[in-house]
Amino acid sequence: MGLIAREVEAAGIPTVSMTSALSITRAVNPPRAVFLDFPLGHTTGKPGEPELQRQILLGALAAFTELEKPGEVKRLPYRWSVDDSWKDSVMRGGDSRVERSEQPQYQLASDRERVDNSCPSCVFLES
């Protein structure tokens, strides 16, 4: 997203990137970003905690006026839990995703039936 943010900013539209991957964000150097030390996919807060989510979004919006130098990253003060033990399973537990396949995977049989094999610009084509 940081690379996209740079292009959007170049067109004159201010942006702020929200991230839980600080090293990646620093590498792509978005114009401004806010970092939240939460598991990936939870950049706007915990599920079912709308007040926390609101505070996180307000902190992110404040970055528009608080961050003055390009590439600055604001660290938000919120914690996922009282300690960092959540990182043991999330970051150090290995890849628990299902095995990858070169063939398209479908959640439902009806999804497979909707595939248009004659589509020349489709990313996934049945062989």
mmCIF file of C-alpha atoms in Angstrom:
data_model
loop_
_atom_site.group_PDB
_atom_site.id
_atom_site.type_symbol
_atom_site.label_atom_id
_atom_site.label_comp_id
_atom_site.label_asym_id
_atom_site.label_seq_id
_atom_site.Cartn_x
_atom_site.Cartn_y
_atom_site.Cartn_z
ATOM 1 C CA MET A 1 0.000 0.000 0.000
ATOM 2 C CA GLY A 2 2.897 2.339 0.643
ATOM 3 C CA LEU A 3 3.907 2.288 -3.011
ATOM 4 C CA ILE A 4 0.362 3.153 -4.025
ATOM 5 C CA ALA A 5 0.232 5.900 -1.386
ATOM 6 C CA ARG A 6 3.328 7.510 -2.902
ATOM 7 C CA GLU A 7 1.684 7.637 -6.333
ATOM 8 C CA VAL A 8 -1.571 9.004 -4.913
ATOM 9 C CA GLU A 9 0.369 11.696 -3.034
ATOM 10 C CA ALA A 10 2.230 12.585 -6.224
ATOM 11 C CA ALA A 11 -1.187 13.293 -7.749
ATOM 12 C CA GLY A 12 -1.876 15.750 -4.917
ATOM 13 C CA ILE A 13 -4.049 13.611 -2.634
ATOM 14 C CA PRO A 14 -2.759 13.249 0.961
ATOM 15 C CA THR A 15 -2.567 9.704 2.323
ATOM 16 C CA VAL A 16 -1.785 7.872 5.535
ATOM 17 C CA SER A 17 -0.946 4.162 5.533
ATOM 18 C CA MET A 18 -1.894 1.951 8.464
ATOM 19 C CA THR A 19 0.459 -0.929 9.148
ATOM 20 C CA SER A 20 1.256 -3.818 11.448
ATOM 21 C CA ALA A 21 4.413 -4.642 9.479
ATOM 22 C CA LEU A 22 6.878 -1.925 10.415
ATOM 23 C CA SER A 23 9.912 -3.256 8.528
ATOM 24 C CA ILE A 24 7.957 -3.612 5.282
ATOM 25 C CA THR A 25 6.450 -0.162 5.698
ATOM 26 C CA ARG A 26 9.858 1.405 6.260
ATOM 27 C CA ALA A 27 11.160 -0.396 3.159
ATOM 28 C CA VAL A 28 8.444 0.990 0.849
ATOM 29 C CA ASN A 29 8.618 4.424 2.513
ATOM 30 C CA PRO A 30 5.041 5.735 2.244
ATOM 31 C CA PRO A 31 4.555 9.493 2.637
ATOM 32 C CA ARG A 32 3.222 8.985 6.180
ATOM 33 C CA ALA A 33 2.135 5.941 8.152
ATOM 34 C CA VAL A 34 0.853 4.808 11.515
ATOM 35 C CA PHE A 35 2.100 1.572 13.074
ATOM 36 C CA LEU A 36 0.065 -0.612 15.385
ATOM 37 C CA ASP A 37 1.817 -3.605 16.974
ATOM 38 C CA PHE A 38 -1.141 -5.917 16.405
ATOM 39 C CA PRO A 39 -1.337 -9.172 14.417
ATOM 40 C CA LEU A 40 -1.506 -8.750 10.650
ATOM 41 C CA GLY A 41 -5.058 -8.208 9.506
ATOM 42 C CA HIS A 42 -6.035 -6.301 12.647
ATOM 43 C CA THR A 43 -4.620 -2.893 11.753
ATOM 44 C CA THR A 44 -7.778 -1.069 12.804
ATOM 45 C CA GLY A 45 -8.168 -2.885 16.102
ATOM 46 C CA LYS A 46 -9.682 -5.895 17.742
ATOM 47 C CA PRO A 47 -12.950 -7.395 16.524
ATOM 48 C CA GLY A 48 -15.918 -6.387 18.657
ATOM 49 C CA GLU A 49 -14.180 -3.408 20.286
ATOM 50 C CA PRO A 50 -15.615 -0.370 18.496
ATOM 51 C CA GLU A 51 -14.245 2.179 20.995
ATOM 52 C CA LEU A 52 -10.694 0.880 20.502
ATOM 53 C CA GLN A 53 -11.231 0.913 16.739
ATOM 54 C CA ARG A 54 -12.450 4.505 16.958
ATOM 55 C CA GLN A 55 -9.374 5.574 18.946
ATOM 56 C CA ILE A 56 -7.066 3.860 16.457
ATOM 57 C CA LEU A 57 -8.748 5.587 13.513
ATOM 58 C CA LEU A 58 -8.594 8.969 15.254
ATOM 59 C CA GLY A 59 -4.877 8.402 15.886
ATOM 60 C CA ALA A 60 -4.375 7.560 12.238
ATOM 61 C CA LEU A 61 -6.259 10.639 11.061
ATOM 62 C CA ALA A 62 -4.197 12.818 13.409
ATOM 63 C CA ALA A 63 -1.108 11.704 11.481
ATOM 64 C CA PHE A 64 -2.149 14.019 8.646
ATOM 65 C CA THR A 65 -1.263 17.020 10.790
ATOM 66 C CA GLU A 66 1.299 15.494 13.169
ATOM 67 C CA LEU A 67 3.712 13.937 10.673
ATOM 68 C CA GLU A 68 5.693 16.629 8.902
ATOM 69 C CA LYS A 69 8.554 14.799 7.162
ATOM 70 C CA PRO A 70 7.946 12.345 4.303
ATOM 71 C CA GLY A 71 8.397 8.751 5.417
ATOM 72 C CA GLU A 72 7.610 9.395 9.092
ATOM 73 C CA VAL A 73 5.857 6.629 11.008
ATOM 74 C CA LYS A 74 3.712 7.318 14.057
ATOM 75 C CA ARG A 75 3.544 4.472 16.578
ATOM 76 C CA LEU A 76 0.125 4.115 18.136
ATOM 77 C CA PRO A 77 0.211 3.263 21.868
ATOM 78 C CA TYR A 78 -2.358 0.455 21.919
ATOM 79 C CA ARG A 79 -1.476 -3.120 22.885
ATOM 80 C CA TRP A 80 -3.000 -6.360 21.677
ATOM 81 C CA SER A 81 -2.593 -7.885 25.154
ATOM 82 C CA VAL A 82 -0.835 -7.177 28.450
ATOM 83 C CA ASP A 83 2.283 -8.955 27.187
ATOM 84 C CA ASP A 84 3.716 -9.994 23.826
ATOM 85 C CA SER A 85 3.010 -13.720 24.164
ATOM 86 C CA TRP A 86 0.564 -13.486 21.242
ATOM 87 C CA LYS A 87 3.591 -13.120 18.970
ATOM 88 C CA ASP A 88 4.772 -16.632 19.853
ATOM 89 C CA SER A 89 1.921 -18.274 17.973
ATOM 90 C CA VAL A 90 1.276 -15.587 15.373
ATOM 91 C CA MET A 91 4.840 -14.772 14.323
ATOM 92 C CA ARG A 92 6.917 -17.734 15.391
ATOM 93 C CA GLY A 93 4.474 -20.601 14.955
ATOM 94 C CA GLY A 94 5.289 -21.262 11.326
ATOM 95 C CA ASP A 95 2.959 -21.198 8.368
ATOM 96 C CA SER A 96 -0.270 -22.972 9.275
ATOM 97 C CA ARG A 97 -2.073 -22.133 6.033
ATOM 98 C CA VAL A 98 -3.333 -24.928 3.813
ATOM 99 C CA GLU A 99 -0.928 -26.291 1.247
ATOM 100 C CA ARG A 100 -0.814 -24.212 -1.953
ATOM 101 C CA SER A 101 -1.739 -25.583 -5.339
ATOM 102 C CA GLU A 102 -1.271 -24.304 -8.881
ATOM 103 C CA GLN A 103 -4.870 -25.247 -9.618
ATOM 104 C CA PRO A 104 -7.657 -22.829 -8.651
ATOM 105 C CA GLN A 105 -9.437 -23.716 -5.430
ATOM 106 C CA TYR A 106 -13.165 -23.094 -5.048
ATOM 107 C CA GLN A 107 -15.149 -22.732 -1.878
ATOM 108 C CA LEU A 108 -18.382 -23.933 -3.460
ATOM 109 C CA ALA A 109 -19.203 -26.143 -6.436
ATOM 110 C CA SER A 110 -21.247 -23.244 -7.838
ATOM 111 C CA ASP A 111 -18.055 -21.135 -7.900
ATOM 112 C CA ARG A 112 -16.367 -23.746 -10.107
ATOM 113 C CA GLU A 113 -19.398 -23.767 -12.439
ATOM 114 C CA ARG A 114 -19.143 -19.986 -12.947
ATOM 115 C CA VAL A 115 -15.601 -20.151 -14.350
ATOM 116 C CA ASP A 116 -15.419 -18.965 -17.954
ATOM 117 C CA ASN A 117 -12.577 -20.979 -19.486
ATOM 118 C CA SER A 118 -12.769 -18.962 -22.695
ATOM 119 C CA CYS A 119 -11.926 -15.706 -20.917
ATOM 120 C CA PRO A 120 -8.567 -14.552 -22.404
ATOM 121 C CA SER A 121 -7.797 -12.110 -19.594
ATOM 122 C CA CYS A 122 -8.752 -14.271 -16.604
ATOM 123 C CA VAL A 123 -5.981 -14.868 -14.108
ATOM 124 C CA PHE A 124 -7.022 -18.423 -13.285
ATOM 125 C CA LEU A 125 -7.920 -20.743 -16.078
ATOM 126 C CA GLU A 126 -8.903 -24.360 -15.706
ATOM 127 C CA SER A 127 -6.766 -26.648 -17.800
#
